Tab-separated table of C-alpha atoms in Angstrom:
chain	number	residue	atom	x	y	z
A	18	MET	CA	107.177	106.484	101.324
A	19	GLN	CA	104.539	109.148	100.812
A	20	ARG	CA	101.946	108.814	98.060
A	21	ASN	CA	99.722	111.517	96.754
A	22	PHE	CA	96.850	112.620	94.604
A	23	MET	CA	97.502	115.506	92.205
A	24	PRO	CA	95.110	117.560	90.065
A	25	ARG	CA	95.596	117.424	86.305
A	26	ASN	CA	96.264	120.789	84.644
A	27	GLY	CA	95.580	120.155	80.978
A	28	GLY	CA	92.428	119.960	78.875
A	29	ARG	CA	90.218	122.590	80.495
A	30	THR	CA	88.685	125.567	78.729
A	31	PRO	CA	89.569	129.136	79.728
A	32	LEU	CA	86.124	129.393	81.337
A	33	ILE	CA	86.849	126.433	83.561
A	34	HIS	CA	90.285	127.857	84.392
A	35	ALA	CA	88.635	131.121	85.402
A	36	ALA	CA	86.005	129.353	87.477
A	37	MET	CA	88.636	127.243	89.217
A	38	ALA	CA	90.718	130.343	89.906
A	39	LEU	CA	87.676	132.011	91.444
A	40	LEU	CA	86.972	128.940	93.539
A	41	LEU	CA	90.561	128.673	94.730
A	42	ALA	CA	90.566	132.339	95.617
A	43	SER	CA	87.440	131.836	97.701
A	44	LEU	CA	88.987	128.806	99.391
A	45	SER	CA	91.891	130.948	100.574
A	46	SER	CA	89.464	132.772	102.854
A	47	PRO	CA	89.287	131.608	106.495
A	48	ALA	CA	85.602	130.877	105.830
A	49	TRP	CA	86.695	127.825	103.841
A	50	SER	CA	88.592	126.066	106.584
A	51	ALA	CA	89.010	122.304	106.698
A	52	MET	CA	85.966	120.118	107.147
A	53	VAL	CA	85.313	116.400	107.556
A	54	THR	CA	83.375	114.439	104.938
A	55	LEU	CA	83.756	110.671	105.124
A	56	HIS	CA	81.469	109.144	102.440
A	57	GLU	CA	81.294	106.145	104.772
A	58	ALA	CA	78.914	103.950	102.754
A	59	ALA	CA	80.677	104.622	99.448
A	60	VAL	CA	84.155	104.031	100.875
A	61	GLU	CA	83.049	100.856	102.643
A	62	SER	CA	81.535	99.522	99.411
A	63	ILE	CA	84.968	99.716	97.755
A	64	PHE	CA	86.373	97.420	100.451
A	65	ALA	CA	83.366	95.107	100.175
A	66	GLN	CA	83.533	94.518	96.415
A	67	SER	CA	83.521	91.127	94.778
A	68	GLY	CA	86.707	89.338	95.765
A	69	PHE	CA	86.398	89.970	99.499
A	70	ALA	CA	85.124	86.865	101.256
A	71	ASP	CA	84.036	89.217	104.022
A	72	PRO	CA	83.744	92.984	103.642
A	73	VAL	CA	86.209	95.064	105.618
A	74	ASP	CA	84.268	96.861	108.343
A	75	LEU	CA	85.590	100.440	108.395
A	76	ARG	CA	84.817	101.664	111.905
A	77	PHE	CA	84.939	105.443	111.698
A	78	GLY	CA	85.088	106.993	115.142
A	79	PRO	CA	83.970	110.480	116.150
A	80	THR	CA	85.885	113.403	114.679
A	81	ILE	CA	88.824	114.615	116.747
A	82	GLN	CA	89.879	118.240	116.525
A	83	TYR	CA	93.615	118.823	116.521
A	84	VAL	CA	94.497	122.470	117.107
A	85	ALA	CA	97.634	123.082	115.052
A	86	PRO	CA	97.580	126.332	113.042
A	87	ALA	CA	100.976	125.603	111.515
A	88	LEU	CA	99.680	122.328	110.045
A	89	LEU	CA	96.638	123.652	108.175
A	90	ASP	CA	98.928	123.301	105.171
A	91	VAL	CA	101.224	120.278	105.188
A	92	GLY	CA	104.215	121.779	103.462
A	93	SER	CA	107.271	119.713	104.401
A	94	SER	CA	108.458	116.324	105.587
A	95	THR	CA	108.785	117.834	109.064
A	96	GLU	CA	105.115	118.788	109.086
A	97	PHE	CA	104.083	115.415	107.674
A	98	ASN	CA	106.030	113.706	110.445
A	99	GLN	CA	104.456	115.948	113.074
A	100	LEU	CA	101.102	114.447	112.118
A	101	LYS	CA	102.525	110.955	111.717
A	102	ASN	CA	104.154	110.971	115.149
A	103	ASN	CA	101.202	112.417	117.059
A	104	PHE	CA	98.969	109.523	118.076
A	105	LEU	CA	96.532	111.909	119.822
A	106	GLY	CA	96.140	109.437	122.670
A	107	LEU	CA	94.798	106.796	120.264
A	108	PRO	CA	95.905	103.145	120.182
A	109	ASN	CA	98.596	102.510	117.604
A	110	THR	CA	96.146	100.131	115.903
A	111	THR	CA	93.888	103.068	114.963
A	112	VAL	CA	94.402	104.595	111.525
A	113	ARG	CA	94.439	108.412	111.670
A	114	LEU	CA	92.745	110.137	108.744
A	115	PHE	CA	93.710	113.824	108.796
A	116	PHE	CA	91.667	116.530	107.061
A	117	VAL	CA	93.641	119.701	106.298
A	118	ASP	CA	93.193	122.839	104.223
A	119	THR	CA	96.005	122.152	101.768
A	120	ILE	CA	98.894	119.775	101.116
A	121	SER	CA	101.797	121.507	99.406
A	122	TRP	CA	104.371	118.760	100.027
A	123	CYS	CA	104.280	114.996	99.583
A	124	GLY	CA	107.638	113.422	98.966
A	125	ASP	CA	109.046	114.787	95.703
A	126	ASN	CA	105.731	116.295	94.619
A	127	GLY	CA	104.167	119.717	95.085
A	128	SER	CA	100.556	120.594	95.832
A	129	VAL	CA	98.376	117.484	96.031
A	130	ALA	CA	94.985	116.407	97.326
A	131	GLY	CA	96.123	113.417	99.352
A	132	CYS	CA	99.251	111.964	100.936
A	133	ALA	CA	99.718	108.761	102.927
A	134	ASN	CA	102.131	106.201	104.250
A	135	ASN	CA	101.571	102.990	106.193
A	136	SER	CA	100.333	104.717	109.337
A	137	ILE	CA	98.360	107.838	108.385
A	138	ALA	CA	96.391	109.334	105.528
A	139	ILE	CA	96.094	113.084	104.944
A	140	VAL	CA	93.508	114.543	102.576
A	141	ASN	CA	92.625	117.993	101.337
A	142	SER	CA	89.247	118.419	102.987
A	143	THR	CA	87.660	120.271	100.072
A	144	THR	CA	88.536	117.561	97.546
A	145	ALA	CA	87.497	114.886	100.041
A	146	ALA	CA	84.097	116.559	100.336
A	147	SER	CA	83.475	116.371	96.591
A	148	PRO	CA	80.423	114.189	95.808
A	149	THR	CA	82.144	112.920	92.666
A	150	VAL	CA	85.678	112.012	93.775
A	151	GLY	CA	85.798	112.331	97.563
A	152	ASP	CA	85.097	108.670	98.246
A	153	GLU	CA	87.768	107.555	95.782
A	154	LEU	CA	90.339	109.917	97.263
A	155	ILE	CA	89.740	108.602	100.781
A	156	ALA	CA	89.678	104.944	99.680
A	157	HIS	CA	92.842	105.404	97.583
A	158	GLU	CA	94.778	106.934	100.467
A	159	LEU	CA	93.521	104.219	102.822
A	160	GLY	CA	94.745	101.710	100.251
A	161	HIS	CA	98.234	103.144	100.698
A	162	VAL	CA	97.856	102.855	104.481
A	163	PHE	CA	97.053	99.172	103.900
A	164	GLY	CA	100.290	98.758	101.958
A	165	LEU	CA	98.996	98.971	98.373
A	166	GLU	CA	101.123	100.627	95.698
A	167	HIS	CA	100.070	102.402	92.505
A	168	THR	CA	99.044	100.361	89.487
A	169	GLY	CA	97.151	100.912	86.218
A	170	GLY	CA	93.848	100.159	84.542
A	171	ASP	CA	90.516	100.516	86.315
A	172	ASN	CA	92.149	99.850	89.664
A	173	LEU	CA	91.565	101.851	92.840
A	174	MET	CA	95.316	102.349	93.052
A	175	ASN	CA	95.643	103.806	89.562
A	176	PRO	CA	97.358	107.197	89.928
A	177	THR	CA	94.497	108.761	87.929
A	178	ILE	CA	90.939	109.246	89.125
A	179	ASN	CA	88.886	106.482	87.523
A	180	ASP	CA	85.332	107.863	87.626
A	181	GLY	CA	84.234	105.206	90.081
A	182	ARG	CA	86.196	102.327	88.554
A	183	ASN	CA	87.694	101.200	91.840
A	184	SER	CA	88.489	97.532	91.381
A	185	LEU	CA	91.076	95.612	93.380
A	186	THR	CA	92.847	92.480	92.209
A	187	ALA	CA	92.843	89.219	94.118
A	188	GLY	CA	96.498	89.805	94.981
A	189	GLN	CA	95.805	93.297	96.295
A	190	ILE	CA	92.954	91.996	98.435
A	191	THR	CA	95.198	89.285	99.867
A	192	ASP	CA	97.902	91.822	100.671
A	193	LEU	CA	95.406	94.277	102.152
A	194	LEU	CA	93.858	91.655	104.431
A	195	ALA	CA	97.323	90.690	105.680
A	196	ASP	CA	98.280	94.285	106.545
A	197	TYR	CA	98.795	94.998	110.230
A	198	ASN	CA	96.271	97.852	110.127
A	199	VAL	CA	93.508	95.342	109.358
A	200	LEU	CA	92.282	93.708	112.549
A	201	TYR	CA	90.048	90.660	113.076
A	202	ASP	CA	87.168	90.214	115.483
A	203	VAL	CA	86.259	87.083	117.450
A	204	ASN	CA	84.496	85.724	114.358
A	205	ASN	CA	87.597	86.329	112.229
A	206	LYS	CA	85.906	89.149	110.320
A	207	PRO	CA	88.185	92.000	109.165
A	208	TYR	CA	87.778	95.536	110.448
A	209	VAL	CA	89.762	98.757	110.671
A	210	ASP	CA	89.475	101.417	113.357
A	211	ILE	CA	89.719	104.858	111.766
A	212	ALA	CA	89.884	108.176	113.608
A	213	PRO	CA	88.950	111.211	111.496
A	214	VAL	CA	91.118	114.131	112.665
A	215	LEU	CA	90.244	117.705	111.727
A	216	VAL	CA	93.260	120.022	111.844
A	217	VAL	CA	92.105	123.498	112.909
A	218	ALA	CA	93.584	126.844	113.879
A	219	ALA	CA	91.374	127.017	116.974
A	220	ALA	CA	88.811	124.707	118.537
A	221	THR	CA	85.399	125.188	116.963
A	222	ALA	CA	82.272	123.360	115.871
A	223	VAL	CA	83.105	120.864	113.117
A	224	PRO	CA	82.280	122.657	109.835
A	225	LEU	CA	80.072	121.035	107.220
A	226	PRO	CA	80.474	121.248	103.441
A	227	GLY	CA	79.075	124.488	102.073
A	228	ALA	CA	78.441	126.343	98.865
A	229	ALA	CA	82.044	126.078	97.694
A	230	LEU	CA	81.678	122.306	97.556
A	231	LEU	CA	78.632	122.568	95.312
A	232	MET	CA	80.744	124.661	92.947
A	233	LEU	CA	83.637	122.220	93.223
A	234	GLY	CA	81.330	119.265	92.576
A	235	ALA	CA	80.198	120.902	89.357
A	236	LEU	CA	83.748	121.674	88.200
A	237	LEU	CA	85.603	118.514	89.120
A	238	PRO	CA	84.078	116.252	86.423
A	239	LEU	CA	85.251	118.800	83.822
A	240	GLY	CA	88.927	118.440	84.463
A	241	LEU	CA	90.185	116.765	87.622
A	242	ALA	CA	92.731	114.824	88.618
A	243	ARG	CA	95.871	112.803	88.826
A	244	ARG	CA	97.400	110.783	91.609
A	245	ARG	CA	101.123	110.319	91.327
A	246	ALA	CA	103.648	108.431	93.449
């Protein structure tokens, strides 16, 4: 099953709509290609919250570039499965976290900011780079990789962005720690190997967040976002 993160459309002023339209138009330019932003400390803190006897050590490896022009937008189950079935020479115990330009298909849903199943997570790189919601997007999609389903309240797995309210229940933590993607070291401490994968049209230097992300960071608190199964 694919799960996703979807922007909310209602409640924004015409000015915000115009600004978002301008931003989205700028993002359609090749200059705004996918980038990798991990928010490592913030994401790790979510999986080290009260309730974990030991924090889950998220071991992010170096970024891998995957040259696949046709997959800059994930627009069908076929394209999703192309990413899912390409292990990129990695062990099958390594979680692949793909960064793409856009996701226009995720199960029964249209354009979304994130999509995952129990083996990979795919995120829209611009939303993932947001200083306000990027960490929650990545942690939420990783939660799906670890077998967690949507729920309500202030929970990480709520299908709505929670403004940093990213709690996990005792039952969720138990299930997460039992998931096959969570490994244990010689001291029985949990860890996860994660490979960030940047999908690109051609091999290049890994791009860093730029001016568009500053604009996006300013706009997102005004009217972002819904995750829906």
